[in-house]
């Protein structure tokens, strides 16, 4: 299951297992404990070389991967990530999380993840296209609309999805909904770029409503956000729309922290979006934004802000135990991950201990629940492709919101049903999400004869 060289996967595995054991699930349904070692090994792992030609005519080589983790609920579904840090451990952790995240959406999707250690930064458009064609030259043998439907992830946006889809169509001589995140004129869905960011805000909206018994909303709340890609941008825009104030954004090189009460405006977020298309750093805007924001080189936002809500939207393990303690000390009430496994286990332990100690303390939502909006709309894109149709912005957005509300309600009700906790603390959303996703997948595996 877990190999010594797979720390990220080991973290995801242990986080799931510990929450399942720290509940009454295996007391009420002891037959499910035997599923853990089965569901924790991928059904298939593909690893291949990708040879492509740079602009100087020199052959370059990268590693390509696809982890097809679980298909109990539907075709493998999960993104492709192009980044130099990509390795099997990271993709196994992402694919493992994806199994249960997809289960929570209520849509018929299994879990998978893939990508390459290719770094698109500094590459020309032609080099990226040639890489995508070479990558799909192997991957096309293993995917399909009813087999495995990849999507985008870090450094795989609309441009890369277009190149990958075009290559697949040529190799297979067929047009099918094999990738999600497609262009709107050739099978894509409205709201897909916005979906993860919007979804995490819809989820937190329900957290605030539940915790305050409907007395509060995002209106008047200060919100700290990390990251500056699609997820962070659209989360920020939705927060502003709902009356909140966004006080931070960041990237891998540093963070902007608001120094005025206004926070970010939609126009400033649009400027950040423009530079991120060309993979530029936030630091290029430091002088322009100096009157409203302090740029902290090499910093993450968490110890530098006072905020009611914290939304990690950058990458895995971006909130440490020390940073979690700083968020608690600074009065943060709600934290929800727009990134996958955005908090370390030490940070989760801090959040959960504070939740148990103080009913008015911090309430934490894991990525497999809070950031499921992206894959939810990918599932809606698959449905539209099957119908050969397109739904309106309003219809997709309404379905997205309904899915996120259902995930929240399921997390709460499952946490209450299987709780071993005493007292009047808020339900554990991490336990509720883990148990609900796991039970749904395990029941399907049992029905298929994967265990008995």
Short mmCIF file of C-alpha atoms in Angstrom, two decimals:
data_model
loop_
_atom_site.label_atom_id
_atom_site.label_comp_id
_atom_site.label_asym_id
_atom_site.label_seq_id
_atom_site.Cartn_x
_atom_site.Cartn_y
_atom_site.Cartn_z
CA UNK A 1 0.00 0.00 0.00
CA UNK A 2 2.45 2.64 1.24
CA UNK A 3 6.04 2.57 0.02
CA UNK A 4 8.94 4.13 2.00
CA UNK A 5 9.51 6.71 -0.75
CA UNK A 6 5.90 7.91 -0.81
CA UNK A 7 5.53 10.44 2.04
CA UNK A 8 2.61 12.37 0.50
CA UNK A 9 0.62 9.21 -0.14
CA UNK A 10 1.45 7.89 3.32
CA UNK A 11 0.11 11.15 4.80
CA UNK A 12 -3.16 10.88 2.84
CA UNK A 13 -3.54 7.20 3.74
CA UNK A 14 -2.89 7.76 7.45
CA UNK A 15 -5.21 10.78 7.57
CA UNK A 16 -8.10 8.76 6.14
CA UNK A 17 -7.44 5.68 8.28
CA UNK A 18 -7.04 7.61 11.52
CA UNK A 19 -10.39 9.38 11.09
CA UNK A 20 -12.19 6.16 10.22
CA UNK A 21 -10.77 4.45 13.31
CA UNK A 22 -11.54 7.44 15.52
CA UNK A 23 -15.26 6.95 14.92
CA UNK A 24 -17.87 4.25 15.43
CA UNK A 25 -17.81 3.17 11.76
CA UNK A 26 -16.02 -0.15 12.27
CA UNK A 27 -18.14 -0.89 15.36
CA UNK A 28 -21.34 -0.42 13.37
CA UNK A 29 -20.00 -1.92 10.13
CA UNK A 30 -16.99 -4.12 10.97
CA UNK A 31 -16.97 -5.73 7.50
CA UNK A 32 -15.73 -2.45 6.00
CA UNK A 33 -12.36 -2.52 7.80
CA UNK A 34 -11.10 -5.18 5.39
CA UNK A 35 -11.60 -2.73 2.49
CA UNK A 36 -8.79 -0.42 3.62
CA UNK A 37 -5.87 -2.46 2.20
CA UNK A 38 -7.81 -3.09 -1.02
CA UNK A 39 -8.95 0.45 -1.79
CA UNK A 40 -5.49 1.79 -0.92
CA UNK A 41 -3.73 0.06 -3.83
CA UNK A 42 -4.37 1.53 -7.29
CA UNK A 43 -6.10 -0.68 -9.82
CA UNK A 44 -3.44 0.35 -12.32
CA UNK A 45 -0.35 2.61 -12.40
CA UNK A 46 1.00 3.74 -15.76
CA UNK A 47 4.49 5.21 -16.04
CA UNK A 48 6.05 6.13 -19.36
CA UNK A 49 8.71 8.29 -20.99
CA UNK A 50 7.79 11.38 -22.99
CA UNK A 51 10.32 12.40 -25.65
CA UNK A 52 9.74 15.79 -27.30
CA UNK A 53 11.71 18.27 -29.38
CA UNK A 54 12.60 21.75 -28.12
CA UNK A 55 12.83 24.82 -30.33
CA UNK A 56 16.51 24.11 -31.03
CA UNK A 57 15.68 20.68 -32.43
CA UNK A 58 17.17 18.91 -29.38
CA UNK A 59 15.38 15.86 -27.96
CA UNK A 60 14.16 16.30 -24.38
CA UNK A 61 12.72 13.59 -22.13
CA UNK A 62 10.31 13.64 -19.19
CA UNK A 63 8.44 11.11 -17.08
CA UNK A 64 4.71 10.68 -17.66
CA UNK A 65 2.24 9.07 -15.23
CA UNK A 66 -1.38 8.06 -14.84
CA UNK A 67 -2.59 6.51 -11.59
CA UNK A 68 -5.95 4.79 -12.23
CA UNK A 69 -6.88 4.31 -8.60
CA UNK A 70 -10.50 3.21 -8.36
CA UNK A 71 -13.37 2.74 -10.83
CA UNK A 72 -16.08 1.44 -8.49
CA UNK A 73 -18.33 4.46 -9.04
CA UNK A 74 -17.49 5.31 -12.65
CA UNK A 75 -14.65 6.08 -15.08
CA UNK A 76 -11.38 7.17 -13.48
CA UNK A 77 -11.57 10.95 -13.06
CA UNK A 78 -8.90 13.39 -11.97
CA UNK A 79 -6.52 16.01 -13.25
CA UNK A 80 -3.18 16.10 -15.02
CA UNK A 81 -0.40 18.11 -13.38
CA UNK A 82 2.71 19.38 -15.23
CA UNK A 83 5.28 20.43 -12.64
CA UNK A 84 8.90 19.50 -11.86
CA UNK A 85 7.86 18.21 -8.41
CA UNK A 86 5.51 15.58 -9.88
CA UNK A 87 6.34 12.05 -8.78
CA UNK A 88 4.45 8.85 -8.03
CA UNK A 89 3.94 9.65 -4.34
CA UNK A 90 2.24 12.97 -5.10
CA UNK A 91 0.06 11.46 -7.83
CA UNK A 92 -0.95 8.53 -5.62
CA UNK A 93 -1.94 10.90 -2.82
CA UNK A 94 -3.92 13.07 -5.24
CA UNK A 95 -5.59 10.03 -6.81
CA UNK A 96 -6.43 8.56 -3.39
CA UNK A 97 -8.06 11.81 -2.28
CA UNK A 98 -9.86 11.98 -5.63
CA UNK A 99 -11.63 8.65 -5.05
CA UNK A 100 -13.49 9.92 -2.01
CA UNK A 101 -13.90 13.50 -3.24
CA UNK A 102 -15.61 12.24 -6.39
CA UNK A 103 -17.81 9.94 -4.32
CA UNK A 104 -19.01 12.94 -2.29
CA UNK A 105 -20.24 14.76 -5.40
CA UNK A 106 -22.94 12.14 -5.97
CA UNK A 107 -21.84 11.80 -9.62
CA UNK A 108 -20.69 8.57 -11.29
CA UNK A 109 -16.94 9.12 -11.23
CA UNK A 110 -14.04 6.99 -10.04
CA UNK A 111 -10.69 8.40 -8.91
CA UNK A 112 -7.40 8.91 -10.71
CA UNK A 113 -4.59 11.39 -11.24
CA UNK A 114 -1.72 11.88 -13.64
CA UNK A 115 0.83 14.24 -15.10
CA UNK A 116 4.50 14.75 -15.75
CA UNK A 117 7.61 16.35 -14.28
CA UNK A 118 7.63 18.64 -17.35
CA UNK A 119 7.90 22.34 -16.42
CA UNK A 120 6.04 24.64 -18.84
CA UNK A 121 7.59 27.77 -17.32
CA UNK A 122 10.04 29.30 -19.76
CA UNK A 123 8.85 27.08 -22.61
CA UNK A 124 7.48 28.46 -25.87
CA UNK A 125 3.96 27.77 -27.02
CA UNK A 126 5.34 25.42 -29.68
CA UNK A 127 7.39 23.48 -27.13
CA UNK A 128 4.35 23.05 -24.90
CA UNK A 129 2.30 21.85 -27.88
CA UNK A 130 4.97 19.33 -28.91
CA UNK A 131 5.21 18.05 -25.35
CA UNK A 132 1.43 17.63 -25.09
CA UNK A 133 1.31 15.69 -28.37
CA UNK A 134 4.14 13.41 -27.21
CA UNK A 135 2.50 12.91 -23.79
CA UNK A 136 -0.83 11.98 -25.38
CA UNK A 137 1.00 9.66 -27.78
CA UNK A 138 1.20 7.18 -24.92
CA UNK A 139 -1.70 8.23 -22.68
CA UNK A 140 -4.36 7.86 -25.43
CA UNK A 141 -4.05 4.06 -25.22
CA UNK A 142 -5.35 4.08 -21.64
CA UNK A 143 -8.13 6.70 -21.49
CA UNK A 144 -11.59 7.26 -22.98
CA UNK A 145 -14.98 8.78 -22.19
CA UNK A 146 -16.11 5.59 -20.40
CA UNK A 147 -12.69 4.52 -19.12
CA UNK A 148 -10.68 7.45 -17.80
CA UNK A 149 -11.44 11.17 -18.22
CA UNK A 150 -8.51 13.42 -17.23
CA UNK A 151 -8.83 17.14 -16.55
CA UNK A 152 -6.47 20.02 -15.87
CA UNK A 153 -4.53 20.69 -12.69
CA UNK A 154 -1.45 22.78 -11.88
CA UNK A 155 0.05 24.17 -15.14
CA UNK A 156 -2.54 22.35 -17.26
CA UNK A 157 -5.09 24.95 -18.33
CA UNK A 158 -7.22 25.60 -21.39
CA UNK A 159 -4.25 25.79 -23.77
CA UNK A 160 -2.81 22.47 -22.66
CA UNK A 161 -6.22 20.74 -22.63
CA UNK A 162 -6.72 21.95 -26.20
CA UNK A 163 -3.40 20.51 -27.38
CA UNK A 164 -4.03 17.24 -25.54
CA UNK A 165 -7.57 16.92 -26.92
CA UNK A 166 -6.41 17.64 -30.48
CA UNK A 167 -3.71 14.99 -30.20
CA UNK A 168 -6.16 12.44 -28.77
CA UNK A 169 -8.61 13.09 -31.61
CA UNK A 170 -5.90 12.47 -34.20
CA UNK A 171 -4.53 9.34 -32.52
CA UNK A 172 -7.96 7.76 -31.94
CA UNK A 173 -9.87 9.18 -34.93
CA UNK A 174 -12.81 9.93 -32.67
CA UNK A 175 -14.41 12.95 -30.99
CA UNK A 176 -15.49 12.11 -27.47
CA UNK A 177 -15.68 13.78 -24.09
CA UNK A 178 -12.37 12.33 -23.01
CA UNK A 179 -10.97 15.43 -21.30
CA UNK A 180 -12.76 18.06 -19.23
CA UNK A 181 -11.91 21.73 -19.08
CA UNK A 182 -12.37 21.97 -22.84
CA UNK A 183 -13.04 25.19 -24.75
CA UNK A 184 -16.63 26.39 -24.76
CA UNK A 185 -16.93 26.02 -28.55
CA UNK A 186 -15.82 22.39 -28.55
CA UNK A 187 -17.48 20.63 -25.65
CA UNK A 188 -16.52 22.63 -22.58
CA UNK A 189 -18.84 23.71 -19.81
CA UNK A 190 -19.61 27.17 -18.58
CA UNK A 191 -18.43 27.80 -14.98
CA UNK A 192 -15.66 25.16 -15.26
CA UNK A 193 -12.76 27.62 -14.73
CA UNK A 194 -14.60 29.18 -11.81
CA UNK A 195 -15.91 25.93 -10.30
CA UNK A 196 -13.32 25.05 -7.62
CA UNK A 197 -13.06 28.62 -6.33
CA UNK A 198 -16.80 29.18 -6.36
CA UNK A 199 -17.39 25.76 -4.80
CA UNK A 200 -15.15 26.29 -1.78
CA UNK A 201 -16.92 29.58 -1.07
CA UNK A 202 -20.36 27.94 -1.38
CA UNK A 203 -19.19 25.29 1.09
CA UNK A 204 -17.90 27.85 3.60
CA UNK A 205 -21.11 29.82 3.20
CA UNK A 206 -22.93 26.78 4.65
CA UNK A 207 -20.32 26.42 7.40
CA UNK A 208 -20.91 30.00 8.51
CA UNK A 209 -24.68 29.59 8.32
CA UNK A 210 -24.62 26.34 10.35
CA UNK A 211 -22.18 27.55 13.00
CA UNK A 212 -24.01 30.85 13.57
CA UNK A 213 -27.51 29.39 13.21
CA UNK A 214 -28.14 31.58 10.20
CA UNK A 215 -27.16 34.85 11.87
CA UNK A 216 -24.02 35.48 9.80
CA UNK A 217 -22.79 35.20 6.22
CA UNK A 218 -19.72 36.28 4.24
CA UNK A 219 -20.91 39.88 4.52
CA UNK A 220 -18.38 41.81 6.60
CA UNK A 221 -15.96 38.88 6.90
CA UNK A 222 -12.23 39.23 6.23
CA UNK A 223 -10.86 36.34 4.18
CA UNK A 224 -7.24 35.26 3.78
CA UNK A 225 -6.54 33.32 0.58
CA UNK A 226 -3.31 31.68 -0.57
CA UNK A 227 -2.44 31.03 -4.19
CA UNK A 228 -3.15 33.20 -7.21
CA UNK A 229 -4.22 30.71 -9.87
CA UNK A 230 -7.73 29.89 -11.02
CA UNK A 231 -8.93 28.55 -7.66
CA UNK A 232 -7.68 31.53 -5.64
CA UNK A 233 -8.83 34.10 -8.21
CA UNK A 234 -12.40 32.85 -8.45
CA UNK A 235 -12.70 32.19 -4.73
CA UNK A 236 -11.64 35.80 -4.15
CA UNK A 237 -14.14 37.14 -6.68
CA UNK A 238 -17.00 35.13 -5.15
CA UNK A 239 -16.06 36.30 -1.63
CA UNK A 240 -16.14 39.92 -2.81
CA UNK A 241 -19.49 39.32 -4.52
CA UNK A 242 -20.90 37.99 -1.24
CA UNK A 243 -19.72 41.02 0.73
CA UNK A 244 -16.43 39.76 2.15
CA UNK A 245 -12.98 41.39 2.05
CA UNK A 246 -9.99 39.48 0.63
CA UNK A 247 -6.83 40.39 2.52
CA UNK A 248 -4.18 38.15 0.94
CA UNK A 249 -3.09 36.29 -2.19
CA UNK A 250 0.21 34.53 -2.81
CA UNK A 251 2.38 32.44 -5.11
CA UNK A 252 5.44 30.23 -4.70
CA UNK A 253 7.73 33.26 -4.31
CA UNK A 254 5.80 35.42 -1.85
CA UNK A 255 2.53 36.93 -0.65
CA UNK A 256 0.54 40.15 -0.85
CA UNK A 257 -0.96 41.24 2.49
CA UNK A 258 -3.55 44.03 2.53
CA UNK A 259 -2.56 47.17 4.45
CA UNK A 260 -5.92 48.94 4.01
CA UNK A 261 -9.46 47.97 4.95
CA UNK A 262 -10.52 47.68 1.32
CA UNK A 263 -8.58 44.55 0.39
CA UNK A 264 -8.45 43.32 -3.20
CA UNK A 265 -10.81 44.65 -5.85
CA UNK A 266 -12.01 42.64 -8.88
CA UNK A 267 -9.84 44.88 -11.09
CA UNK A 268 -6.71 44.01 -9.09
CA UNK A 269 -7.55 40.32 -9.24
CA UNK A 270 -7.94 40.67 -13.02
CA UNK A 271 -4.43 42.17 -13.20
CA UNK A 272 -3.07 39.19 -11.26
CA UNK A 273 -4.91 36.80 -13.60
CA UNK A 274 -3.32 38.53 -16.60
CA UNK A 275 0.25 38.07 -15.36
CA UNK A 276 -0.39 34.49 -14.28
CA UNK A 277 -1.32 33.49 -17.83
CA UNK A 278 2.33 34.04 -18.75
CA UNK A 279 3.55 32.39 -15.50
CA UNK A 280 4.88 35.71 -14.12
CA UNK A 281 5.36 36.16 -10.38
CA UNK A 282 3.26 38.39 -8.10
CA UNK A 283 6.44 40.33 -7.32
CA UNK A 284 6.15 42.01 -10.73
CA UNK A 285 3.14 43.91 -9.32
CA UNK A 286 4.75 44.79 -5.97
CA UNK A 287 5.54 48.40 -6.85
CA UNK A 288 2.20 49.01 -8.53
CA UNK A 289 0.25 47.59 -5.57
CA UNK A 290 2.49 49.15 -2.88
CA UNK A 291 -0.10 51.71 -1.71
CA UNK A 292 -2.54 48.96 -0.64
CA UNK A 293 -0.51 45.77 -0.15
CA UNK A 294 2.73 44.74 1.44
CA UNK A 295 4.67 42.16 -0.58
CA UNK A 296 6.44 39.60 1.61
CA UNK A 297 9.06 37.68 -0.32
CA UNK A 298 9.20 33.95 0.42
CA UNK A 299 6.21 34.12 2.78
CA UNK A 300 2.83 32.46 3.03
CA UNK A 301 -0.07 34.53 4.38
CA UNK A 302 -1.05 32.60 7.50
CA UNK A 303 1.12 34.19 10.21
CA UNK A 304 0.81 37.67 8.72
CA UNK A 305 -2.98 38.15 8.60
CA UNK A 306 -5.95 38.46 10.92
CA UNK A 307 -8.94 37.00 9.14
CA UNK A 308 -12.31 35.45 9.93
CA UNK A 309 -11.91 32.87 7.14
CA UNK A 310 -8.78 31.18 5.71
CA UNK A 311 -8.84 29.48 2.32
CA UNK A 312 -5.62 27.66 1.35
CA UNK A 313 -5.84 27.53 -2.46
CA UNK A 314 -2.24 26.92 -3.56
CA UNK A 315 -0.84 23.40 -3.10
CA UNK A 316 -0.46 20.51 -0.67
CA UNK A 317 0.85 20.97 2.88
CA UNK A 318 0.75 24.77 2.70
CA UNK A 319 -0.49 25.21 6.29
CA UNK A 320 1.93 23.90 8.93
CA UNK A 321 1.17 23.17 12.57
CA UNK A 322 2.83 26.45 13.60
CA UNK A 323 0.79 28.38 11.03
CA UNK A 324 -2.39 26.66 12.21
CA UNK A 325 -1.66 27.84 15.75
CA UNK A 326 -1.17 31.37 14.42
CA UNK A 327 -4.56 31.25 12.67
CA UNK A 328 -6.22 30.09 15.88
CA UNK A 329 -4.45 32.79 17.92
CA UNK A 330 -5.48 35.47 15.44
CA UNK A 331 -9.16 34.58 15.72
CA UNK A 332 -9.82 32.71 12.48
CA UNK A 333 -13.15 30.88 12.73
CA UNK A 334 -13.39 28.96 9.47
CA UNK A 335 -10.73 27.24 7.35
CA UNK A 336 -11.52 25.33 4.17
CA UNK A 337 -9.08 23.90 1.65
CA UNK A 338 -9.32 25.00 -1.96
CA UNK A 339 -6.14 22.99 -2.51
CA UNK A 340 -5.72 19.23 -2.10
CA UNK A 341 -4.45 18.26 1.36
CA UNK A 342 -3.63 21.91 1.96
CA UNK A 343 -2.96 21.35 5.67
CA UNK A 344 -0.32 19.13 7.23
CA UNK A 345 -1.44 16.49 9.72
CA UNK A 346 -0.02 18.68 12.48
CA UNK A 347 -2.22 21.58 11.31
CA UNK A 348 -5.32 19.37 11.16
CA UNK A 349 -4.59 18.18 14.70
CA UNK A 350 -4.45 21.82 15.87
CA UNK A 351 -7.74 22.67 14.16
CA UNK A 352 -9.55 19.58 15.44
CA UNK A 353 -8.26 20.02 19.00
CA UNK A 354 -9.48 23.63 19.00
CA UNK A 355 -12.87 22.53 17.63
CA UNK A 356 -13.28 20.07 20.50
CA UNK A 357 -12.04 22.50 23.14
CA UNK A 358 -14.08 25.51 22.07
CA UNK A 359 -17.52 25.28 20.39
CA UNK A 360 -16.94 28.80 19.09
CA UNK A 361 -13.43 27.97 17.88
CA UNK A 362 -12.07 27.18 14.46
CA UNK A 363 -13.97 24.83 12.12
CA UNK A 364 -11.90 23.01 9.49
CA UNK A 365 -13.08 21.55 6.16
CA UNK A 366 -10.77 19.23 4.17
CA UNK A 367 -10.11 19.58 0.46
CA UNK A 368 -11.91 16.37 -0.47
CA UNK A 369 -15.13 18.11 0.58
CA UNK A 370 -14.50 21.83 0.20
CA UNK A 371 -12.72 21.83 -3.16
CA UNK A 372 -14.93 19.25 -4.90
CA UNK A 373 -16.57 21.95 -7.04
CA UNK A 374 -14.00 21.60 -9.81
CA UNK A 375 -14.49 17.90 -10.38
CA UNK A 376 -18.24 18.32 -9.87
CA UNK A 377 -18.46 20.64 -12.86
CA UNK A 378 -16.13 18.31 -14.76
CA UNK A 379 -18.76 15.64 -14.14
CA UNK A 380 -21.43 18.03 -15.41
CA UNK A 381 -19.27 18.65 -18.51
CA UNK A 382 -19.17 14.88 -19.10
CA UNK A 383 -22.97 14.77 -18.86
CA UNK A 384 -23.30 17.62 -21.36
CA UNK A 385 -20.92 15.86 -23.76
CA UNK A 386 -23.00 12.67 -23.53
CA UNK A 387 -26.11 14.69 -24.36
CA UNK A 388 -24.31 16.62 -27.12
CA UNK A 389 -25.66 19.75 -25.44
CA UNK A 390 -24.73 22.82 -23.43
CA UNK A 391 -26.29 24.15 -20.25
CA UNK A 392 -26.56 27.83 -19.35
CA UNK A 393 -24.31 29.58 -16.84
CA UNK A 394 -27.19 29.80 -14.41
CA UNK A 395 -28.02 26.08 -14.67
CA UNK A 396 -24.41 24.93 -14.17
CA UNK A 397 -23.86 27.37 -11.28
CA UNK A 398 -27.09 26.25 -9.60
CA UNK A 399 -26.12 22.57 -9.94
CA UNK A 400 -22.66 23.35 -8.57
CA UNK A 401 -24.12 25.11 -5.55
CA UNK A 402 -26.56 22.24 -4.92
CA UNK A 403 -23.69 19.71 -5.06
CA UNK A 404 -21.58 21.73 -2.59
CA UNK A 405 -24.53 22.14 -0.21
CA UNK A 406 -25.22 18.39 -0.42
CA UNK A 407 -21.56 17.61 0.32
CA UNK A 408 -21.69 19.87 3.37
CA UNK A 409 -24.94 18.34 4.61
CA UNK A 410 -23.60 14.82 4.03
CA UNK A 411 -20.37 15.64 5.89
CA UNK A 412 -22.31 16.98 8.87
CA UNK A 413 -24.90 14.17 9.05
CA UNK A 414 -22.27 11.44 8.65
CA UNK A 415 -20.03 13.00 11.28
CA UNK A 416 -22.97 13.06 13.70
CA UNK A 417 -24.01 9.47 12.87
CA UNK A 418 -20.58 7.96 13.44
CA UNK A 419 -19.25 10.34 16.09
CA UNK A 420 -17.45 8.97 19.14
CA UNK A 421 -17.07 12.48 20.58
CA UNK A 422 -18.71 13.84 23.70
CA UNK A 423 -19.77 17.41 24.29
CA UNK A 424 -21.36 20.17 22.24
CA UNK A 425 -18.60 20.84 19.71
CA UNK A 426 -19.33 21.34 16.02
CA UNK A 427 -19.28 18.09 13.97
CA UNK A 428 -15.93 17.05 12.50
CA UNK A 429 -16.14 17.81 8.79
CA UNK A 430 -12.94 15.89 8.10
CA UNK A 431 -14.35 12.75 9.69
CA UNK A 432 -17.73 13.23 8.04
CA UNK A 433 -16.23 13.65 4.57
CA UNK A 434 -13.82 10.75 4.94
CA UNK A 435 -16.45 8.34 6.27
CA UNK A 436 -19.15 9.31 3.75
CA UNK A 437 -16.83 9.02 0.76
CA UNK A 438 -15.27 5.78 1.98
CA UNK A 439 -18.60 4.06 2.72
CA UNK A 440 -20.01 4.92 -0.71
CA UNK A 441 -16.95 3.51 -2.50
CA UNK A 442 -16.73 0.46 -0.23
CA UNK A 443 -20.38 -0.44 -0.77
CA UNK A 444 -19.93 -0.29 -4.55
CA UNK A 445 -16.76 -2.42 -4.35
CA UNK A 446 -18.66 -5.00 -2.31
CA UNK A 447 -21.46 -5.09 -4.87
CA UNK A 448 -18.88 -5.66 -7.63
CA UNK A 449 -17.27 -8.55 -5.75
CA UNK A 450 -14.02 -6.71 -5.00
CA UNK A 451 -14.20 -8.05 -1.43
CA UNK A 452 -16.50 -10.42 0.42
#
